Every structure is written in C-alpha cells, then in structure tokens.
Coordinates of C-alpha atoms and ligand atoms in Angstrom, one line a residue:
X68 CA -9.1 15.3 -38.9
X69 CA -5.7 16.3 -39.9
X70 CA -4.4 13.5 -42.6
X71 CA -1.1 14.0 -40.3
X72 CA -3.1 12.5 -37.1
X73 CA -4.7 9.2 -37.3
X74 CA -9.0 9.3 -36.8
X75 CA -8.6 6.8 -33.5
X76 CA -6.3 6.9 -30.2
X77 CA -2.8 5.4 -30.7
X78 CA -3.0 3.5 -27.1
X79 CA -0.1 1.1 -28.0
X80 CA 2.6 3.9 -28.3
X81 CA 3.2 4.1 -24.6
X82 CA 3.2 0.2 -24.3
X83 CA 6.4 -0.1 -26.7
X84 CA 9.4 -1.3 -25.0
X85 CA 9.6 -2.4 -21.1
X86 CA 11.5 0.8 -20.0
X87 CA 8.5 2.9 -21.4
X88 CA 5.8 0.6 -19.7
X89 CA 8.0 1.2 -16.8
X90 CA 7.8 4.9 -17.0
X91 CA 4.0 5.5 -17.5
X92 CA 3.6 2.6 -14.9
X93 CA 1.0 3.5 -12.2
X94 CA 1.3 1.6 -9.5
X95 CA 4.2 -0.2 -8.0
X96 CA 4.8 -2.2 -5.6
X97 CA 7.6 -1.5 -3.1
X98 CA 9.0 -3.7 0.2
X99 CA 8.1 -0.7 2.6
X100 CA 4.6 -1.3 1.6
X101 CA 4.4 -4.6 3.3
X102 CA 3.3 -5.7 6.6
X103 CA 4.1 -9.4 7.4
X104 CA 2.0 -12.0 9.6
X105 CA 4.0 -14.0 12.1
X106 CA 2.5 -16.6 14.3
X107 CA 4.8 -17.0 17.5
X108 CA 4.1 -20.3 19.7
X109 CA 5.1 -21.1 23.4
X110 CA 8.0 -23.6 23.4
X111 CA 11.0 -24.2 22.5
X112 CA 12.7 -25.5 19.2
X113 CA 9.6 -24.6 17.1
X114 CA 10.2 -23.9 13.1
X115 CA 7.0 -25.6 11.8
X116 CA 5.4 -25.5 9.1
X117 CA 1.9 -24.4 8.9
X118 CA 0.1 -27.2 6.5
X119 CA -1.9 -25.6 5.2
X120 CA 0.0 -22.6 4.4
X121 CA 3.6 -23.5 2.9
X122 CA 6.1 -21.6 3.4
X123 CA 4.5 -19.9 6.9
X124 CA 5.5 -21.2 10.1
X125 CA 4.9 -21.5 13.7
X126 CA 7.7 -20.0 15.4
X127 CA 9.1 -20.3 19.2
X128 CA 10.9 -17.7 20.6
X129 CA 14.1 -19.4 19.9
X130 CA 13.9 -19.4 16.6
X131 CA 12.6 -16.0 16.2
X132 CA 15.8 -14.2 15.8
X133 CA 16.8 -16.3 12.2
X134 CA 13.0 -15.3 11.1
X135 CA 13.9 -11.6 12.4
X136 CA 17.2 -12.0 10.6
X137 CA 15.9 -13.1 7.5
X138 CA 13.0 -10.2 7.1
X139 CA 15.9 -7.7 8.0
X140 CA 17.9 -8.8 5.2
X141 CA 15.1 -8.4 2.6
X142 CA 14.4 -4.7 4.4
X143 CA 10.3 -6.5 5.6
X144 CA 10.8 -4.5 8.8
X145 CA 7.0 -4.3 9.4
X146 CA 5.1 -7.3 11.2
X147 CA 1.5 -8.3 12.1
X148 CA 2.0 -10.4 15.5
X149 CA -0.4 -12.7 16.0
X150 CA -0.1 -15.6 19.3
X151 CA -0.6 -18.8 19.8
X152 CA -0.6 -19.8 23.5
X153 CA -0.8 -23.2 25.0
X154 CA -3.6 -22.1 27.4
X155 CA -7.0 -21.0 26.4
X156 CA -10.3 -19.9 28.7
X157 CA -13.4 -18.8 28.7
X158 CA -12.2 -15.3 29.1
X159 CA -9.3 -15.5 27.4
X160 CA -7.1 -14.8 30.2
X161 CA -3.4 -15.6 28.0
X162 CA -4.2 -12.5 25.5
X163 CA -3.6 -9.6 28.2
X164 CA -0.9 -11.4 30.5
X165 CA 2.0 -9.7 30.8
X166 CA 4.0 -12.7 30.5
X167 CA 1.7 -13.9 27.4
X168 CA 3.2 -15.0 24.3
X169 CA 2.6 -12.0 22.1
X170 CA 3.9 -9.5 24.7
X171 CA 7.1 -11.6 25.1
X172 CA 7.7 -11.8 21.4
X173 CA 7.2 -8.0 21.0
X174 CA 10.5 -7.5 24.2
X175 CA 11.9 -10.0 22.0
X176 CA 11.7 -8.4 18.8
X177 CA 12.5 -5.1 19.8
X178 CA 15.3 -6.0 22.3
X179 CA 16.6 -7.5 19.0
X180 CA 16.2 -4.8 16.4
X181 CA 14.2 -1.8 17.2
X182 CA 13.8 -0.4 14.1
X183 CA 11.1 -3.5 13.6
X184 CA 7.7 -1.8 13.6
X185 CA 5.0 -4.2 15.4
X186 CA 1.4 -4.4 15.2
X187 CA -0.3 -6.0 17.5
X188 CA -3.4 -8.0 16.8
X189 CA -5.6 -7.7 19.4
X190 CA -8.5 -10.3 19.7
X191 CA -9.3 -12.9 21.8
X192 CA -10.3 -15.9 19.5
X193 CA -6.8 -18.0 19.5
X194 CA -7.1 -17.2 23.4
X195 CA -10.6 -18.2 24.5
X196 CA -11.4 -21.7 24.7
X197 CA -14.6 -21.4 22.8
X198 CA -12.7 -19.7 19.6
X199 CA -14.8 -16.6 19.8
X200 CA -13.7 -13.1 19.5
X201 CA -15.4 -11.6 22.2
X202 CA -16.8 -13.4 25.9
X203 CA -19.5 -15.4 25.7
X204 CA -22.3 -16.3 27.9
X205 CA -25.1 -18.8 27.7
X206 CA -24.3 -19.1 24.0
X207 CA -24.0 -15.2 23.2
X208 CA -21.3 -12.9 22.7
X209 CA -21.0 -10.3 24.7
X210 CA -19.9 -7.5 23.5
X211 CA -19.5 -4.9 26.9
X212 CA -18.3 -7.1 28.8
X213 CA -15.7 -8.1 25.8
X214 CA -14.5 -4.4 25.2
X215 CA -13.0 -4.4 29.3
X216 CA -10.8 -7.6 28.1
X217 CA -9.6 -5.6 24.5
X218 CA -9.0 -2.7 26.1
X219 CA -6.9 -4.5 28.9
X220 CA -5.6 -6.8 25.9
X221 CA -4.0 -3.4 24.0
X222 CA -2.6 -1.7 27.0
X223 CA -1.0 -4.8 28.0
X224 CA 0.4 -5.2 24.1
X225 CA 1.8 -0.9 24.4
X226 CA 3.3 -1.7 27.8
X227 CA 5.1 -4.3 25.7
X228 CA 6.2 -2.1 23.1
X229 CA 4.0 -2.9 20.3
X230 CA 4.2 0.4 17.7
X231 CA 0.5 -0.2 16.7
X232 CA -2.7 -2.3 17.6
X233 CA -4.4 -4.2 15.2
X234 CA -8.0 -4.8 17.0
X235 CA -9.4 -7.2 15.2
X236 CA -12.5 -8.6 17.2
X237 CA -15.2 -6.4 15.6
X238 CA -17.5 -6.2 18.4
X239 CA -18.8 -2.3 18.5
X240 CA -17.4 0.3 20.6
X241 CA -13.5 -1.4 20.4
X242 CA -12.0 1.5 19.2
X243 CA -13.4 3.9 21.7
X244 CA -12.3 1.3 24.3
X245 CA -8.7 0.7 23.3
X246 CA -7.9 4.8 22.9
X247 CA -9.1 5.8 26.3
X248 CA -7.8 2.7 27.9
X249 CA -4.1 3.6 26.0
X250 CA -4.4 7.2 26.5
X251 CA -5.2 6.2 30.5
X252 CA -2.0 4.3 30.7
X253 CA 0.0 6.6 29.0
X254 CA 0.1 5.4 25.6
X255 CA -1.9 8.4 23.8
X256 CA 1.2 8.1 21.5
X257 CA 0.6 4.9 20.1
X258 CA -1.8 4.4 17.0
X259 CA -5.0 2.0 16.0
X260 CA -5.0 0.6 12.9
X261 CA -8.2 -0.8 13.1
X262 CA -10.3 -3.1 11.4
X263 CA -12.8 -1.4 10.5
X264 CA -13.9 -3.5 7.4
X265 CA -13.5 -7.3 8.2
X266 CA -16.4 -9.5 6.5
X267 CA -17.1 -13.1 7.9
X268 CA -15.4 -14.7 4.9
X269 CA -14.7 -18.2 4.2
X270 CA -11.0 -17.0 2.9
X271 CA -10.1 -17.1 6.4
X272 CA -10.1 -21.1 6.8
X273 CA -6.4 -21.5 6.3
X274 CA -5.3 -18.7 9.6
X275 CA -7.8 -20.5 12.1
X276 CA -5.7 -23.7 10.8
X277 CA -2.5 -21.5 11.8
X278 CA -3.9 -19.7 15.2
X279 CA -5.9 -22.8 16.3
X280 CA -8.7 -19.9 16.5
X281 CA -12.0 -22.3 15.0
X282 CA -15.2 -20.9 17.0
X283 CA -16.0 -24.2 18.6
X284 CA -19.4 -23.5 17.9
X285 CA -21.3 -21.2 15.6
X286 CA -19.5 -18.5 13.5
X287 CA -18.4 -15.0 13.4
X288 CA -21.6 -13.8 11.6
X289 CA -22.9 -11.9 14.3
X290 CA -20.2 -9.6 14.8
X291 CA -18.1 -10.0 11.3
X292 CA -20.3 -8.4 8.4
X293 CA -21.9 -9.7 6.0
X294 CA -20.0 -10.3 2.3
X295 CA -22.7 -8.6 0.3
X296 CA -22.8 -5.2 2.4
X297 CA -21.1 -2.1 1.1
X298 CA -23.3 0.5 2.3
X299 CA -22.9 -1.2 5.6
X300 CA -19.1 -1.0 5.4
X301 CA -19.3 2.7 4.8
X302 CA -20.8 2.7 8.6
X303 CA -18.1 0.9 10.0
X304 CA -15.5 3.0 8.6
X305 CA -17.3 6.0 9.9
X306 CA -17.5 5.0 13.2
X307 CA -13.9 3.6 13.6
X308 CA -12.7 7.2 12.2
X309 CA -15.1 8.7 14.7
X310 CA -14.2 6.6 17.7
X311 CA -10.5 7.9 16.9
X312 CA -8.8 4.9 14.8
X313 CA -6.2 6.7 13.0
X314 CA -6.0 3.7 10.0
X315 CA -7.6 0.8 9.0
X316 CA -7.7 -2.6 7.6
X317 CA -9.8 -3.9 4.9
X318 CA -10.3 -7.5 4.8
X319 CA -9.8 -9.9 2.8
X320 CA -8.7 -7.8 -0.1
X321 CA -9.2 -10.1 -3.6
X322 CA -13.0 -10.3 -3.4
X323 CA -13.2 -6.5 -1.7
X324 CA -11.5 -4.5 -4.3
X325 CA -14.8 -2.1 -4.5
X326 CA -14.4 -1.8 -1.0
X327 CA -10.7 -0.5 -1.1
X328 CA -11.7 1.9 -3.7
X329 CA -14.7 3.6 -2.4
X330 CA -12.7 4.0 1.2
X331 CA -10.0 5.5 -0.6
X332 CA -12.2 7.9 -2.1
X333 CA -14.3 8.8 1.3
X334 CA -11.1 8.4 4.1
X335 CA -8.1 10.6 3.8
X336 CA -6.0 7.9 6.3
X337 CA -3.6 5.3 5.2
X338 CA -5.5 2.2 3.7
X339 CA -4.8 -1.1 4.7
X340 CA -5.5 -4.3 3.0
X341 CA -5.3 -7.7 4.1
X342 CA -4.5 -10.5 1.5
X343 CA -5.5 -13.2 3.9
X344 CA -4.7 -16.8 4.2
X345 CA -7.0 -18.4 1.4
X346 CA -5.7 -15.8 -1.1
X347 CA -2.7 -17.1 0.1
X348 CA -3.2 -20.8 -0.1
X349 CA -5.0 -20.7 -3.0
X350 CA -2.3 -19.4 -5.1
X351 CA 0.5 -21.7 -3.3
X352 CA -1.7 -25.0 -3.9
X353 CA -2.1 -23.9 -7.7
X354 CA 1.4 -23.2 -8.2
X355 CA 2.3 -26.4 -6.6
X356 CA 0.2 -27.7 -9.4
X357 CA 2.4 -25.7 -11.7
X358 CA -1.0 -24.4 -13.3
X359 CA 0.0 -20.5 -12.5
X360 CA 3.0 -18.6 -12.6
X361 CA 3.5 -17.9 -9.0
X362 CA 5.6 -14.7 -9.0
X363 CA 3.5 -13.0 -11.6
X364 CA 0.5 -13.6 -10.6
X365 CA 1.5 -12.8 -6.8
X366 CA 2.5 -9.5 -8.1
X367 CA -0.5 -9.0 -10.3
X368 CA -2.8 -9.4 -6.9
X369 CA -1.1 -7.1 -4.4
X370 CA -0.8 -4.7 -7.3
X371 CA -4.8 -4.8 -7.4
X372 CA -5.1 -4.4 -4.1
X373 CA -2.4 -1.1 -4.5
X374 CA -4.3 0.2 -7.4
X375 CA -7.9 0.1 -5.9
X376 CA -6.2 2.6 -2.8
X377 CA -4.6 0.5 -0.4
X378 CA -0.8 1.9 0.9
X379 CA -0.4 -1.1 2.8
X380 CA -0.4 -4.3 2.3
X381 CA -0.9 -7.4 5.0
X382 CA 0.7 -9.9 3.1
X383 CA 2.2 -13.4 3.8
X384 CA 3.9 -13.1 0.3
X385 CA 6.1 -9.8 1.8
X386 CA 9.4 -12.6 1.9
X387 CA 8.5 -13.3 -1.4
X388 CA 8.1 -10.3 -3.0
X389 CA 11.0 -8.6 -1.4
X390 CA 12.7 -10.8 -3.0
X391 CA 11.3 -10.3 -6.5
X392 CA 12.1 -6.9 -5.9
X393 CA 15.6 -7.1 -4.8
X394 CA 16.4 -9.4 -8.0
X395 CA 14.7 -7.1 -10.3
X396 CA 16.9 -4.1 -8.9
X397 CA 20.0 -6.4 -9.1
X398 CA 20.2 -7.5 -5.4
X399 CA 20.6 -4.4 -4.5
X400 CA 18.4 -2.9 -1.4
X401 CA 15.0 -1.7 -1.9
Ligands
LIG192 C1 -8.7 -13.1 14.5 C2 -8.2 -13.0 13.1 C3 -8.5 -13.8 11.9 C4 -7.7 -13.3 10.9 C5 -6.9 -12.3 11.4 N1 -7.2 -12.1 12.8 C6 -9.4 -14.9 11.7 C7 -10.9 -14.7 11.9 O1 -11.4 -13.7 12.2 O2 -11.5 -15.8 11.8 C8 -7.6 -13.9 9.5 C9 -6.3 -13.7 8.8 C10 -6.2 -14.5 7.6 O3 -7.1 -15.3 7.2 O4 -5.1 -14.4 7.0 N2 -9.9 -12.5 14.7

C-alpha cells in the first residue's frame, strides 16, 4: 500500500455535503413516475372521505373536475380508475355497462383534459354482489365463465376511452381474453398492464373499506397467490407476457421488494408497483400519532419500491409527493 492511499475504502467522501449525495444519488423519485387511485361514486355532491384512508376520497362526478384540477396543477396526470356503483349482482352486470360509473368518469375525464392518461381497473369484485372477482356458482368461482364478463368489462372501458386496462381479477387466461376481445373491437392499440403478480394479502383491508369490494364469503386465496410463493410468481409473469400483456403490476410492493427485483431482472417491460392501501394507512395512522416523519419516510418507501426495479409507481401518496417535489425544486413544475 502506497503510505499516500489509506489500507481501507474511504466510503464517506461521496456522502460529504447534500449537493454531492445529490449527485451520486441513484434513484429518484419523480411526479411522472406516479399513477394515482381514484374511487369515483354514483351521485351527486360526493367529496367524502374514505375513513379509513385520510386524505382519499369518494368522488361523484360533480366534484371530479376540482380533483382533476388539483392533480393537474401538481403535473399527477396518470390515474388508476377504480368504481363504485350503487348496484351490484351476481354477475356483476354495472362493471361493463356503457352507462356504468367507470366508463362515465373516463368521458368525463377526458372530455375535461385529454392529456390525463387512464387505467382502467378491470374486475368485478366492487360490482358483484357476492364481492368476488370472478362469477360464482354453487360456492365456486368460475373462472371461464368469468373471462366472457372481463373481456366484455375491457372493451366496454376502451370504447370509453380508457388509455390502459388494469385487469385485476386474477383468474387465468384474462389476458388472452381482454387482447383478442380489444383487438376484435378495434382496440389492438390500447395496452394491458396487467397484474400479473397480485398475492392475497391482508394489506388490502383498507381499499375493500373504499370500493365496498369485501368477498361476502370466503376469500381470494383461490385465485390471488399465495404470500410465500416466488417461484410461483415467476409463472405468472411468464404467462401474462406470453398471453400478450405489454406491463405489469406487482402487488403490494413493501413486503414484495424481492419480487420487484427478480422481475426486473427476468422482464424487459415497464414494472409496476402498487403501494396499496395498508401501506398507506399504516403510515397515515402512525403519523397521526406523530411517531414517524411522514414525508420522509413516504419517500424512503416509494424510493424502495424504485430501487428494487419498478418505473412506476401506484401510489395514493402521488398528491403528496408531488408536492414534496415541487417545494424542493422551489415551486416550480416538475
Ligand atoms: C380489486 C382490487 C383490490 C385492490 C385493487 N383492485 C382489492 C382486492 O383484490 O381485494 C387493492 C388495492 C389496495 O389495497 O390499495 N380486485
């Protein structure tokens, strides 16, 4: 060793002063990356607040435009649509009507700015009056007969204008369903961002609070995957690419990290995680508390989620962090 030249690694010298951390930084975070969930309700006068998720509302069509407004302004021009109607069935009959909640929001939104891209979710559980993803008969989902309805479902969402659909359902054989359906109609144009990877997870309790979508009996464990599989998500991913999805969603996120990063090294497509609602709540309720520091540790997470592979980020923080971002550049636009 020279005596010039120290015998260890001198890790600290790129950590000296913010502007340096800044420009050795890895991974950042910026407002295009963000896709926001918005729960749009049949009704009128509607701006209410979702209890178990502050700060996220149910939103009627009259009141969309100040919620349109507002993401606008911060520059969150993605969205994640998801409805909540006043009717359900048994076959879930609201989800593809033309005149369906979700189909009139997506007019709505584009007739008001069209630069708004919108993904669609497309599932049946808020719609069907047993809460499950898929049709069910004598106790047992269906999945054939379920695929007709999600393929009608997404063509009914395109004809709308919706830029993308989200299916979400995880029965097998969607994808394949949904891109012959669209390319039928006409729609070869519009893409699938699947999701390819969604686990039955218990971090999901606060949306079915928000989309009134609680299986009235049983759960999703027979078509959502199992927590501890990550051989089995490599599968799914596989077939989803196969079946002509052309991205997908990984979710939740927090407890799935491995599974962002071994996607990102096997799929060359656009990664998607969702940081769903108990990631969400969780953080709200402790910072209520005042036992975190919201903002930082908000950051910290989607960062995570950026640096395991994702480009994308389903977040109900986007508001939130726009606006981080916009005070850290001085206000200015991202
Ligand atoms: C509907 C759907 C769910 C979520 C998105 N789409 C709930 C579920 O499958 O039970 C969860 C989103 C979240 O928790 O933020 N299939």
């Amino acid at each position: 060793m020279n005596s010039n030249h120290d015998s260890f690694a001198r890790h600290r010298r790129l950590r000296q002063s913010a502007p340096l951390r800044k420009l050795v930084r890895e991974t950042t975070i910026t407002t295009s990356d963000l896709m926001y969930p918005l729960f749009v309700v049949e009704g009128e006068g509607v701006y209410k607040e979702v209890s178990s998720m502050p700060g996220v509302f149910h939103v009627s069509l009259d009141h969309l435009d100040a919620e349109l407004e507002k993401l606008r302004h911060l520059g969150v021009l993605s969205i994640m649509l998801f409805g909540v109607p006043e009717a359900k069935d048994s076959v879930g009959t609201e989800a593809y009507a033309d005149g369906g909640i979700v189909q009139r929001a997506i007019k709505h939104i584009k007739a008001f700015d069209s630069n708004f891209v919108i993904a669609a979710d497309t599932c049946l559980c808020q719609y069907t009056d047993h809460g499950h993803c898929g049709i069910v008969r004598d106790g047992v989902i269906e999945n054939d007969e379920s695929l007709e309805l999600l393929a009608k479902t997404a063509v009914s969402q395109a004809r709308a204008g919706a830029d993308i659909i989200a299916p979400s359902n995880m029965m097998d054989g969607f994808v394949t369903a949904i891109r012959h359906a669209l390319d039928e109609e006409g729609f070869s144009h519009v893409p699938i961002m699947s999701y390819a990877v969604k686990y039955a997870s218990s971090f999901y309790g606060p949306f079915r609070d928000a989309a009134h979508s609680t299986p009235q009996f049983g759960d999703r464990k027979t078509y959502q995957m199992d927590p501890a599989n990550r051989v089995e998500a490599i599968r799914e991913m596989e077939s989803d690419i196969e079946e002509g999805a052309d991205f997908f969603i990984i979710k939740p996120a927090l407890s799935y990290l491995d599974i962002i990063r071994e996607a990102n090294d096997r799929f060359p497509v656009p990664l998607v995680a969702y940081n769903v609602s108990g990631e969400y709540s969780m953080i709200k309720a402790a910072s209520a508390n005042g036992w975190i520091d919201e903002q930082a540790v908000v950051m910290e997470m989607l960062t995570s989620m950026k640096r395991a592979g994702a480009s994308i980020i389903i977040t109900y923080f986007a508001k939130d962090v726009a606006t981080y971002l916009r005070e850290e550049n001085g206000g200015g636009a991202q």
